[in-house]
């Protein structure tokens, strides 16, 4: 890090060295925790490596000062709380790093020296090395027993990782059963879980649409996705896996059984067993060829579609690896040749503010075009106004608290990020007249006041400033229309972003309802659509027909299409299921919105939390939103959500009462399930009640039921009976 006193090691006194080692141990430990446990690195990889190198140099010069908690003896951080721990059969390694070509040459020379006797004795002795890209993902170890995937774990601290078996099973590249033959009875396959740039972009766009979290880079997103408590979330993230090594490998009797004679052969075997391996692998017997391969991969880095942070060289023959052995916990026979961080210096020429569908004002940095890692960068994300000021999401300083000013010379980084970021400001080059950036308090699109809301839960100011213009804001209106017609919402053929933007600009549509009156208005208009740019009589008729074809949309799509903040597709479906009709939803939400204690009027729906409920009520509290919905409902009749009633179920026609606290479902879920099975759900026990489902804490209803001789069953018995 730039603020560390990088005195030459030889000039340091013992006291200086001791203090610096202490500081380094703390800094590296903090960085390890941020990186491995919280998936949120606070310093760049290059800075981190610099700290490690400095630490190594100091330890070498002052061996008597090596700390008991020395970072050089550590691989990563201990596992995070919450997942079961898994002890790896063979520890997962960390590699020594090489940064310069000379380090690679040294590595090859060291190998030659170590095996000199063999080289001299046997003219046919070949010392070969493999070179493979180092994937910037999350290391995982997969245990297969008799060819079946039984347990998967993160690296953790190298010895003990977290059990993420269920999450790993959702990754298509990971075979549940090995194909082919020749695999040991028990084998730990090692590899890297990663996320492609394409998937990362998709996720980011999706999240931006729903006002969700901001993903930093593919690596952290992959890590976060892999450590979800709910494997379905992991499955939805489309993670990938490259296999490249093994840990434990044993035959059926517990004897060690290396699965191949060389690393090269092993990777071929991995393919035949059904794993995906990286194509950019090379085998060579000299440093020049290895370095040339590194350069070749470096030039391809930007276009690979996934992040890599270097190239790994390994001694190819497994028997020779075993002979050469380890130093501390790193193998002598392998080394990681790291890429320099992809950074470039340029000038911040301006800051633009864009307005999203939910009114969020997002600043974007305009940069003097510069090439970073093979890609021309002209824009960088600035997230929000605090970010420009040098303040992070939790109030912590970023860029050492330095703000960004137009005219600043800045350092731009694409270290794995698809969207470039400004990592630093060169303060020496700040123009004397540079002014602090003043974030607009008015919406650049409509002039309405833009405010930062107080988050009720955290008591903090929301990091996002939002335009309060809502429906009068043209930027929000256009984004809302785009959302409304989108494929996953109303899905109107021939009406996409481009047409919506054009129609809005031409004054043809301003709100969703206008889409459905377009044909009638066009017939009366003298400025007919068929004469407009890019249209003809046929395409206009087709468009109008496509619009008419969507006048009876599915209820869940319709609710989602309304664009209520935090209401995504899943929530739309939950609401549709709960309310059944748009009228019922509108009536309930409106009543809740107008009530002092609205939350008590809005039903508790499993999967819908307070944030979503508040957001729905806020939507309905706005008269203009209600008016827009009502106008839309004049034109559109969403289909009622059909609940499939199975009349032949054992509870069909029965009257059921639920009481006490249910543990496996919410009360509304229980009610919905019973109704779906053809039962009638009542609120109180009477002589007409057939079944009382009583959870713990059941009181008077249970007593009444017992007095009346009504059948009483537990929640578990209920599930048994209905066969769920
Ligand atoms: Zn606005």
XYZ file of C-alpha atoms and ligand atoms in Angstrom:
725
model
C 0.000 0.000 0.000
C 1.228 3.414 -0.861
C 1.082 4.744 2.695
C 3.422 2.092 4.069
C 6.991 3.267 4.666
C 8.753 1.141 2.080
C 12.259 1.619 3.392
C 14.747 -0.798 2.019
C 14.679 -3.919 4.177
C 18.453 -3.673 4.731
C 18.036 -0.183 6.230
C 15.482 -1.272 8.810
C 16.356 -1.551 12.479
C 15.072 -4.576 14.330
C 12.499 -2.420 16.104
C 11.292 -0.950 12.805
C 10.997 -4.432 11.356
C 9.085 -5.761 14.362
C 6.607 -2.881 14.168
C 6.172 -3.236 10.459
C 5.636 -7.002 10.699
C 2.964 -6.374 13.294
C 1.272 -3.823 11.045
C 1.501 -6.164 8.056
C 0.046 -9.083 10.011
C -2.942 -6.942 10.956
C -3.442 -5.527 7.480
C -3.198 -8.945 5.817
C -5.510 -10.560 8.359
C -8.096 -7.822 7.814
C -7.801 -8.206 4.050
C -8.123 -12.002 4.353
C -11.311 -11.682 6.339
C -12.775 -9.151 3.920
C -11.851 -11.350 0.968
C -12.541 -14.874 2.175
C -15.324 -14.462 4.698
C -17.192 -11.365 3.693
C -16.551 -11.685 -0.041
C -15.873 -7.968 -0.084
C -12.256 -7.135 -0.729
C -11.182 -3.784 0.640
C -7.869 -3.567 -1.147
C -6.856 -4.547 -4.663
C -5.228 -7.883 -5.350
C -2.081 -6.047 -6.378
C -1.976 -4.176 -3.060
C -2.599 -7.403 -1.201
C 0.211 -9.146 -3.029
C 2.474 -6.200 -2.287
C 1.747 -6.576 1.431
C 2.530 -10.299 1.294
C 5.752 -9.733 -0.606
C 6.877 -7.098 1.857
C 6.061 -9.443 4.719
C 8.028 -12.269 3.109
C 11.030 -10.001 2.525
C 11.003 -8.844 6.141
C 10.669 -12.385 7.474
C 13.587 -13.481 5.349
C 15.774 -10.636 6.603
C 14.667 -11.014 10.237
C 13.876 -14.715 10.734
C 13.957 -14.312 14.518
C 11.091 -11.813 14.285
C 8.653 -14.100 12.452
C 5.387 -13.833 14.354
C 3.390 -16.781 15.647
C 0.433 -15.384 13.673
C 2.620 -14.785 10.633
C 0.535 -14.249 7.484
C 3.015 -16.327 5.488
C 1.849 -19.446 7.309
C -1.754 -18.832 6.446
C -3.713 -19.811 3.390
C -6.959 -17.963 4.010
C -9.331 -17.231 6.842
C -11.167 -19.800 8.961
C -14.640 -20.690 7.664
C -17.533 -18.323 8.211
C -20.233 -19.162 10.729
C -23.315 -20.977 9.529
C -22.063 -23.803 7.332
C -20.959 -27.178 8.604
C -17.209 -27.593 8.570
C -15.464 -30.122 6.367
C -11.908 -31.274 6.922
C -10.206 -31.777 3.582
C -8.682 -35.252 3.117
C -5.550 -33.521 1.907
C -5.137 -29.790 2.635
C -5.890 -27.369 -0.171
C -2.733 -25.619 -1.187
C -1.853 -22.054 -1.720
C 0.755 -21.272 -4.316
C 3.819 -19.087 -4.150
C 3.522 -16.130 -6.438
C 5.727 -14.937 -9.249
C 5.415 -11.382 -10.473
C 8.323 -10.971 -12.855
C 9.624 -13.125 -15.680
C 12.807 -13.660 -13.647
C 10.759 -15.356 -10.930
C 9.601 -17.887 -13.525
C 13.131 -18.411 -14.809
C 14.268 -18.944 -11.207
C 11.545 -21.519 -10.716
C 12.712 -23.545 -13.704
C 16.358 -23.223 -12.648
C 15.505 -24.422 -9.135
C 13.792 -27.475 -10.622
C 16.781 -28.245 -12.813
C 19.147 -27.975 -9.850
C 16.992 -30.226 -7.707
C 16.823 -32.931 -10.380
C 20.377 -32.427 -11.682
C 21.449 -35.968 -10.754
C 18.601 -37.401 -12.855
C 19.408 -35.111 -15.762
C 23.089 -36.131 -15.692
C 22.381 -39.823 -15.270
C 19.601 -40.213 -17.839
C 19.930 -38.482 -21.242
C 16.233 -39.151 -21.855
C 15.131 -37.476 -18.597
C 12.641 -34.742 -19.382
C 11.742 -32.001 -16.967
C 8.446 -30.633 -18.186
C 6.005 -28.084 -16.810
C 2.366 -27.316 -17.444
C 0.946 -23.800 -17.743
C -2.750 -23.161 -17.097
C -4.741 -19.952 -16.577
C -5.391 -19.147 -12.933
C -9.155 -18.704 -12.698
C -10.244 -15.830 -10.464
C -13.058 -17.615 -8.710
C -13.621 -19.618 -5.582
C -11.672 -22.820 -4.971
C -13.742 -25.856 -4.144
C -13.031 -29.472 -3.335
C -15.444 -32.185 -4.486
C -15.328 -35.590 -2.864
C -16.383 -38.541 -5.032
C -16.856 -41.983 -3.537
C -17.134 -44.801 -6.072
C -17.746 -42.186 -8.728
C -20.580 -40.445 -6.885
C -20.341 -36.836 -5.715
C -20.882 -37.006 -1.949
C -19.456 -33.831 -0.444
C -18.268 -30.453 -1.618
C -16.472 -27.791 0.353
C -14.905 -24.375 0.052
C -11.196 -23.957 0.614
C -11.699 -22.271 3.984
C -8.326 -22.026 5.690
C -6.903 -24.805 3.527
C -7.397 -27.519 6.144
C -11.072 -27.008 6.968
C -13.690 -25.591 4.622
C -17.450 -25.112 4.572
C -19.882 -27.782 3.464
C -21.594 -26.369 0.388
C -22.506 -29.699 -1.206
C -26.090 -28.793 -2.064
C -25.050 -25.533 -3.668
C -22.301 -27.196 -5.701
C -24.799 -29.776 -6.944
C -26.661 -26.993 -8.753
C -23.642 -26.277 -10.978
C -24.070 -27.918 -14.359
C -20.311 -28.366 -14.884
C -20.072 -30.562 -11.775
C -21.054 -34.172 -12.556
C -23.124 -35.905 -9.887
C -21.661 -39.170 -11.162
C -18.330 -39.588 -12.912
C -18.337 -40.945 -16.448
C -15.735 -43.180 -18.011
C -13.449 -45.240 -15.863
C -10.163 -45.233 -14.040
C -11.129 -42.954 -11.182
C -9.906 -43.925 -7.710
C -12.535 -45.250 -5.272
C -12.253 -42.036 -3.284
C -11.030 -38.836 -4.876
C -11.194 -35.147 -4.025
C -11.417 -33.142 -7.244
C -10.193 -29.577 -6.928
C -11.164 -26.696 -9.106
C -12.506 -23.213 -9.310
C -16.122 -22.060 -9.214
C -16.558 -18.901 -11.248
C -19.114 -16.690 -12.925
C -18.910 -15.674 -16.576
C -18.983 -12.002 -17.525
C -22.208 -12.631 -19.409
C -23.955 -14.089 -16.381
C -22.581 -11.332 -14.184
C -23.969 -8.706 -16.560
C -27.340 -10.451 -16.686
C -27.521 -10.548 -12.913
C -26.521 -6.914 -12.609
C -29.110 -5.794 -15.134
C -31.760 -7.873 -13.434
C -30.815 -6.418 -10.077
C -30.746 -2.859 -11.391
C -34.257 -3.371 -12.737
C -35.589 -4.364 -9.350
C -33.567 -1.961 -7.277
C -31.627 -4.875 -5.828
C -28.069 -4.990 -4.582
C -25.155 -3.732 -6.574
C -22.774 -6.559 -7.515
C -19.113 -5.604 -7.379
C -17.440 -8.160 -9.619
C -17.936 -11.719 -10.867
C -15.666 -13.268 -8.261
C -17.440 -11.822 -5.244
C -20.798 -12.496 -6.814
C -19.827 -16.116 -7.441
C -18.629 -16.410 -3.845
C -21.819 -14.892 -2.510
C -23.918 -17.114 -4.760
C -22.093 -20.227 -3.649
C -22.610 -19.514 0.022
C -26.346 -18.993 -0.140
C -28.322 -20.853 2.484
C -30.862 -21.597 -0.213
C -29.407 -23.725 -3.054
C -32.191 -22.518 -5.354
C -30.598 -19.091 -5.319
C -27.261 -20.660 -6.204
C -28.951 -22.562 -9.019
C -30.426 -19.357 -10.434
C -26.952 -17.821 -10.733
C -25.577 -20.193 -13.381
C -22.141 -20.708 -11.887
C -19.436 -22.619 -13.746
C -16.608 -24.890 -12.667
C -13.159 -25.671 -14.037
C -11.494 -28.788 -12.600
C -7.695 -28.908 -12.509
C -6.272 -30.851 -9.562
C -6.910 -33.477 -6.927
C -6.411 -33.784 -3.195
C -7.018 -37.137 -1.570
C -7.021 -40.137 -3.947
C -7.392 -43.650 -2.543
C -8.305 -47.131 -3.649
C -11.071 -49.109 -1.927
C -8.717 -50.150 0.886
C -7.683 -46.675 1.871
C -4.310 -46.847 0.131
C -3.088 -43.808 -1.745
C -3.699 -44.151 -5.474
C -2.534 -41.242 -7.652
C -5.018 -41.019 -10.533
C -2.400 -40.117 -13.142
C 1.346 -40.046 -13.734
C 1.404 -36.409 -14.852
C -0.644 -33.235 -14.414
C -1.175 -33.227 -18.184
C -2.615 -36.755 -18.189
C -4.726 -35.976 -15.148
C -6.439 -33.078 -16.900
C -7.198 -35.368 -19.859
C -8.722 -37.845 -17.395
C -10.819 -35.098 -15.831
C -12.368 -34.489 -19.249
C -13.150 -38.154 -19.735
C -14.809 -38.236 -16.291
C -17.186 -35.462 -17.312
C -15.496 -32.327 -15.979
C -14.915 -29.097 -17.826
C -11.239 -28.195 -18.010
C -9.579 -25.120 -19.380
C -8.445 -25.260 -23.012
C -5.557 -22.849 -22.563
C -3.193 -25.452 -21.173
C 0.350 -25.936 -22.385
C 3.207 -28.312 -21.612
C 6.773 -27.122 -22.109
C 10.293 -27.822 -20.877
C 11.676 -24.280 -20.662
C 10.908 -20.933 -19.050
C 10.761 -19.040 -22.362
C 7.874 -21.161 -23.623
C 6.014 -20.823 -20.314
C 6.427 -17.047 -20.323
C 5.366 -16.851 -23.984
C 2.205 -18.749 -23.065
C 1.617 -16.322 -20.194
C 1.901 -13.383 -22.617
C -0.480 -15.041 -25.061
C -3.061 -15.613 -22.336
C -2.591 -12.067 -21.097
C -3.529 -10.674 -24.517
C -6.657 -12.814 -24.540
C -7.577 -11.953 -21.006
C -10.173 -9.311 -21.832
C -11.996 -11.522 -24.315
C -12.081 -14.828 -22.418
C -15.483 -14.091 -20.931
C -14.376 -14.945 -17.394
C -11.809 -13.550 -15.007
C -8.327 -14.921 -14.599
C -5.587 -13.356 -12.538
C -2.496 -15.146 -13.770
C -1.027 -18.394 -15.021
C -0.109 -21.421 -12.888
C 2.978 -23.454 -13.735
C 3.345 -26.960 -12.346
C 6.002 -29.575 -12.620
C 4.266 -32.103 -14.820
C 5.353 -35.474 -13.383
C 3.541 -36.385 -10.181
C 6.389 -38.563 -8.854
C 8.780 -35.657 -9.272
C 6.301 -33.310 -7.529
C 6.338 -35.678 -4.576
C 10.117 -35.769 -4.510
C 10.477 -31.987 -4.700
C 7.927 -31.481 -1.920
C 6.758 -28.462 0.017
C 8.036 -25.414 1.775
C 5.685 -24.408 4.611
C 2.271 -25.039 3.076
C 3.102 -24.127 -0.489
C 4.384 -26.713 -2.949
C 7.872 -26.192 -4.361
C 6.718 -27.710 -7.637
C 4.145 -25.067 -8.592
C 4.038 -21.307 -8.869
C 1.394 -18.712 -9.802
C 2.547 -16.056 -12.245
C 0.203 -13.161 -11.493
C -0.979 -10.513 -13.936
C -0.445 -6.892 -13.005
C -3.739 -5.184 -12.073
C -5.528 -3.784 -15.089
C -5.256 -0.116 -14.374
C -4.795 3.036 -16.357
C -4.635 6.732 -15.657
C -7.035 9.126 -17.343
C -9.040 12.292 -16.771
C -12.524 12.579 -15.348
C -14.140 14.883 -17.898
C -17.638 14.969 -16.474
C -20.264 13.385 -14.277
C -23.682 12.596 -15.751
C -26.705 11.649 -13.708
C -29.122 9.072 -15.102
C -32.643 8.451 -13.843
C -33.943 4.912 -13.514
C -37.434 3.415 -13.413
C -37.765 3.803 -9.681
C -36.378 7.327 -9.862
C -32.913 6.436 -8.626
C -30.366 9.045 -9.683
C -27.227 7.201 -10.756
C -24.031 9.148 -11.457
C -21.796 7.972 -14.273
C -18.209 9.150 -14.790
C -17.307 10.329 -18.273
C -13.639 9.664 -18.922
C -11.126 10.619 -21.504
C -11.038 7.319 -23.443
C -8.256 5.044 -22.239
C -7.338 1.396 -22.852
C -7.485 -0.806 -19.767
C -6.572 -4.445 -20.238
C -7.318 -4.346 -23.942
C -10.671 -2.577 -23.682
C -11.372 1.088 -24.337
C -12.970 2.632 -21.283
C -14.980 5.842 -21.521
C -17.374 5.526 -18.587
C -17.131 4.278 -15.046
C -19.805 3.615 -12.490
C -19.987 6.037 -9.583
C -22.839 4.274 -7.715
C -24.211 7.220 -5.709
C -23.384 10.620 -4.313
C -21.537 9.333 -1.239
C -19.296 7.331 -3.508
C -18.280 10.538 -5.289
C -17.527 12.086 -1.903
C -15.272 9.158 -0.992
C -17.701 7.530 1.431
C -18.622 3.835 1.225
C -21.993 2.188 1.854
C -21.346 1.816 5.562
C -19.919 5.261 6.045
C -16.345 4.035 5.715
C -13.825 6.029 3.668
C -13.067 4.795 0.168
C -10.089 6.003 -1.897
C -8.753 7.169 1.504
C -11.765 9.475 1.702
C -10.754 11.530 -1.331
C -13.660 12.978 -3.328
C -13.900 13.016 -7.126
C -13.888 16.282 -9.027
C -14.379 16.976 -12.690
C -10.902 17.589 -14.127
C -9.243 15.105 -11.754
C -6.633 12.670 -12.977
C -7.944 9.298 -11.888
C -6.832 5.680 -11.857
C -9.320 3.408 -13.551
C -9.367 -0.305 -12.900
C -10.921 -3.294 -14.569
C -9.540 -5.818 -12.104
C -12.077 -8.433 -12.986
C -14.851 -5.893 -13.120
C -16.973 -5.789 -16.201
C -17.862 -2.210 -15.345
C -14.709 -0.186 -14.719
C -14.250 1.635 -11.457
C -12.275 4.630 -10.341
C -9.945 3.338 -7.655
C -7.880 6.410 -6.951
C -7.343 10.085 -7.563
C -3.913 11.552 -8.325
C -4.226 14.515 -5.967
C -0.974 16.109 -7.168
C -2.573 16.606 -10.550
C -5.849 18.077 -9.297
C -6.409 21.399 -11.093
C -6.227 24.368 -8.738
C -9.728 25.461 -9.690
C -11.360 22.033 -9.377
C -14.605 22.300 -7.429
C -16.185 19.644 -5.231
C -18.968 17.958 -7.168
C -22.425 19.056 -6.105
C -24.907 16.247 -6.556
C -28.188 17.576 -7.974
C -31.080 17.837 -5.552
C -33.466 18.139 -8.459
C -34.157 15.460 -11.042
C -32.261 16.216 -14.273
C -35.183 14.840 -16.286
C -38.190 16.554 -14.710
C -36.878 19.077 -12.215
C -38.755 17.503 -9.299
C -37.070 17.423 -5.952
C -34.775 14.426 -5.521
C -34.435 13.127 -1.983
C -32.638 10.540 0.052
C -35.123 8.581 2.124
C -34.565 7.501 5.689
C -34.358 3.761 5.917
C -36.746 2.843 8.728
C -34.903 -0.351 9.541
C -31.368 0.968 9.770
C -32.223 4.549 10.665
C -29.678 5.602 8.078
C -30.034 7.810 5.067
C -30.548 5.785 1.897
C -27.444 5.943 -0.276
C -29.624 6.523 -3.327
C -31.220 9.865 -4.117
C -34.546 9.508 -5.885
C -36.650 11.766 -8.046
C -40.014 12.421 -6.376
C -41.697 13.277 -9.677
C -42.785 9.689 -10.278
C -45.387 9.813 -13.045
C -44.594 13.326 -14.199
C -40.927 12.411 -14.597
C -40.265 11.604 -18.255
C -37.210 9.494 -17.436
C -39.161 7.364 -14.968
C -42.162 7.259 -17.282
C -40.128 5.897 -20.181
C -38.321 3.383 -17.974
C -41.662 2.331 -16.525
C -43.175 1.844 -19.968
C -40.149 -0.208 -21.021
C -40.624 -2.367 -17.951
C -44.359 -2.689 -18.553
C -44.011 -4.043 -22.090
C -40.924 -6.149 -21.411
C -40.860 -9.828 -22.238
C -41.110 -10.998 -18.632
C -43.938 -8.520 -17.955
C -46.753 -7.818 -20.461
C -44.694 -9.183 -23.335
C -46.159 -7.189 -26.201
C -44.714 -8.290 -29.542
C -43.191 -5.483 -31.565
C -43.251 -3.027 -28.683
C -39.772 -2.813 -27.222
C -37.493 -0.195 -25.692
C -36.973 1.554 -29.003
C -40.650 1.926 -29.914
C -41.636 2.940 -26.393
C -38.978 5.650 -26.341
C -40.090 6.889 -29.763
C -43.811 6.843 -28.914
C -43.165 8.689 -25.695
C -41.112 11.347 -27.453
C -43.809 11.774 -30.098
C -46.488 12.136 -27.432
C -48.324 8.986 -28.503
C -48.086 7.236 -25.149
C -47.286 8.575 -21.722
C -48.690 5.880 -19.434
C -49.374 2.144 -19.759
C -53.107 2.737 -20.362
C -52.233 4.759 -23.461
C -50.791 1.673 -25.100
C -54.234 0.111 -25.229
C -55.965 3.222 -26.558
C -53.314 3.729 -29.216
C -55.311 2.030 -32.011
C -58.508 3.987 -31.343
C -56.646 7.277 -31.046
C -54.589 6.544 -34.121
C -57.743 5.997 -36.181
C -58.958 9.470 -35.250
C -55.547 11.113 -35.561
C -54.211 12.969 -38.578
C -50.641 12.110 -37.550
C -51.063 8.407 -38.217
C -48.530 5.917 -36.937
C -48.229 4.199 -40.332
C -46.660 7.432 -41.641
C -44.172 7.654 -38.779
C -40.488 6.780 -39.086
C -39.847 3.055 -39.229
C -43.488 2.037 -39.637
C -45.810 1.011 -42.436
C -49.441 -0.026 -42.649
C -48.629 -3.725 -42.141
C -46.324 -3.313 -39.181
C -48.763 -0.919 -37.515
C -51.629 -3.376 -37.885
C -49.431 -6.128 -36.511
C -48.473 -3.994 -33.539
C -52.068 -3.052 -32.755
C -53.116 -6.699 -32.997
C -50.284 -7.687 -30.680
C -51.434 -5.079 -28.171
C -55.048 -6.273 -28.376
C -53.867 -9.851 -27.883
C -52.599 -8.874 -24.427
C -55.769 -7.355 -23.042
C -56.291 -10.325 -20.761
C -52.865 -10.864 -19.212
C -52.052 -13.378 -16.499
C -52.507 -11.749 -13.122
C -48.976 -12.394 -11.885
C -47.416 -10.820 -14.961
C -49.766 -7.881 -14.721
C -48.885 -7.173 -11.077
C -45.203 -7.456 -11.908
C -45.653 -5.165 -14.936
C -47.016 -2.375 -12.728
C -43.431 -1.711 -11.706
C -43.997 -1.440 -7.966
C -40.602 -1.132 -6.337
C -39.267 -4.450 -4.952
C -42.056 -6.424 -6.651
C -40.248 -8.802 -8.980
C -41.647 -11.756 -10.888
C -41.658 -14.078 -7.881
C -43.390 -11.554 -5.664
C -45.884 -10.854 -8.449
C -46.764 -14.541 -8.503
C -47.108 -14.717 -4.713
C -49.448 -11.729 -4.736
C -51.507 -13.162 -7.594
C -51.877 -16.423 -5.727
C -52.826 -14.711 -2.496
C -55.399 -12.294 -3.907
C -56.695 -14.186 -6.916
C -57.980 -11.096 -8.716
C -56.614 -7.647 -9.447
C -59.692 -6.120 -7.790
C -58.988 -7.909 -4.529
C -55.332 -6.911 -4.626
C -56.178 -3.292 -5.413
C -58.829 -3.094 -2.712
C -56.625 -4.628 0.007
C -53.514 -2.646 -0.882
C -55.445 0.611 -1.154
C -57.183 0.065 2.200
C -53.827 -0.746 3.819
C -52.214 2.306 2.230
C -54.934 4.593 3.597
C -54.908 3.082 7.053
C -52.762 4.327 9.904
C -51.599 0.810 10.688
C -51.631 -0.529 7.163
C -49.399 -3.462 7.928
C -52.141 -5.000 10.074
C -54.569 -4.913 7.139
C -52.222 -6.408 4.613
C -52.104 -10.207 4.916
C -48.899 -11.919 5.979
C -47.710 -13.738 2.899
C -44.869 -16.186 3.069
C -42.011 -14.879 0.966
C -43.147 -11.255 1.222
C -41.434 -9.186 3.858
C -41.904 -5.775 5.361
C -39.920 -3.946 2.699
C -42.128 -5.266 -0.081
C -45.331 -4.603 1.882
C -44.241 -1.045 2.616
C -43.377 -0.566 -1.015
C -46.785 -1.813 -2.172
C -48.530 0.488 0.290
C -46.381 3.426 -0.785
C -47.398 2.742 -4.385
C -51.081 2.724 -3.522
C -50.744 5.753 -1.264
C -49.991 7.778 -4.372
C -53.266 8.829 -6.014
C -51.663 9.167 -9.406
C -50.548 5.543 -9.303
C -54.064 4.417 -8.385
C -55.523 6.575 -11.157
C -53.038 5.134 -13.664
C -53.984 1.610 -12.573
C -57.700 2.337 -12.780
C -57.330 3.834 -16.246
C -55.383 0.764 -17.263
C -58.065 -1.538 -15.875
C -60.627 0.107 -18.158
C -58.633 -1.324 -21.058
C -57.148 -4.490 -19.604
C -58.807 -7.380 -17.762
C -56.208 -9.516 -16.002
C -57.300 -13.129 -15.720
C -58.133 -14.270 -12.199
C -55.444 -16.501 -10.750
C -56.801 -20.012 -10.999
C -56.347 -22.240 -8.018
C -56.408 -25.865 -9.002
C -58.829 -27.640 -6.691
C -58.346 -31.354 -6.422
C -61.785 -32.619 -5.483
C -60.560 -36.133 -4.819
C -58.253 -35.203 -1.955
C -58.982 -36.663 1.454
C -59.860 -33.247 2.846
C -62.085 -32.152 -0.080
C -65.399 -30.847 1.184
C -64.216 -30.880 4.802
C -64.275 -27.831 7.032
C -60.871 -27.228 8.572
C -59.732 -24.873 11.311
C -56.096 -24.037 12.034
C -55.015 -22.952 15.506
C -51.875 -22.537 17.561
C -48.533 -21.685 16.041
C -47.769 -23.540 12.848
C -44.128 -24.304 12.259
C -43.913 -25.435 8.661
C -46.173 -22.919 7.015
C -47.723 -19.560 7.676
C -51.405 -19.307 8.451
C -52.171 -17.899 4.999
C -50.166 -20.649 3.318
C -52.053 -23.256 5.331
C -55.339 -21.695 4.307
C -54.360 -21.546 0.641
C -53.198 -25.161 0.700
C -56.394 -26.413 2.305
C -58.516 -24.494 -0.166
C -56.516 -25.768 -3.069
C -57.302 -29.278 -1.844
C -60.994 -28.508 -1.809
C -61.390 -27.927 1.933
C -63.239 -25.034 3.485
C -61.255 -23.085 6.036
C -63.137 -21.603 8.950
C -61.989 -19.176 11.598
C -63.713 -20.776 14.581
C -64.621 -24.242 15.760
C -68.273 -25.277 15.648
C -70.278 -28.449 15.296
C -69.727 -28.148 11.537
C -65.939 -28.348 11.888
C -64.466 -31.606 10.613
C -60.791 -31.196 11.462
C -58.865 -28.951 13.820
C -55.180 -28.653 12.989
C -53.584 -27.616 16.273
C -50.034 -26.380 16.652
C -48.233 -25.663 19.943
C -49.951 -23.086 22.133
C -53.454 -23.950 20.940
C -55.992 -22.693 23.498
C -59.749 -22.270 23.550
C -60.333 -23.641 20.046
C -58.649 -26.865 21.008
C -60.828 -27.150 24.099
C -64.024 -26.443 22.126
C -63.034 -29.030 19.536
C -62.409 -31.629 22.225
C -65.748 -30.811 23.856
C -67.547 -31.156 20.515
C -65.707 -34.339 19.595
C -64.077 -32.730 16.527
C -61.049 -34.595 15.189
C -57.823 -32.883 16.295
C -54.563 -33.463 14.411
C -51.064 -31.956 14.513
C -49.420 -30.016 11.718
C -47.305 -33.061 10.846
C -50.382 -35.271 10.689
C -51.982 -32.704 8.401
C -49.066 -32.958 6.006
C -49.176 -36.741 6.156
C -52.843 -36.735 5.374
C -52.637 -34.376 2.425
C -49.516 -36.136 1.210
C -47.217 -33.127 1.054
Zn -37.634 13.102 -12.478
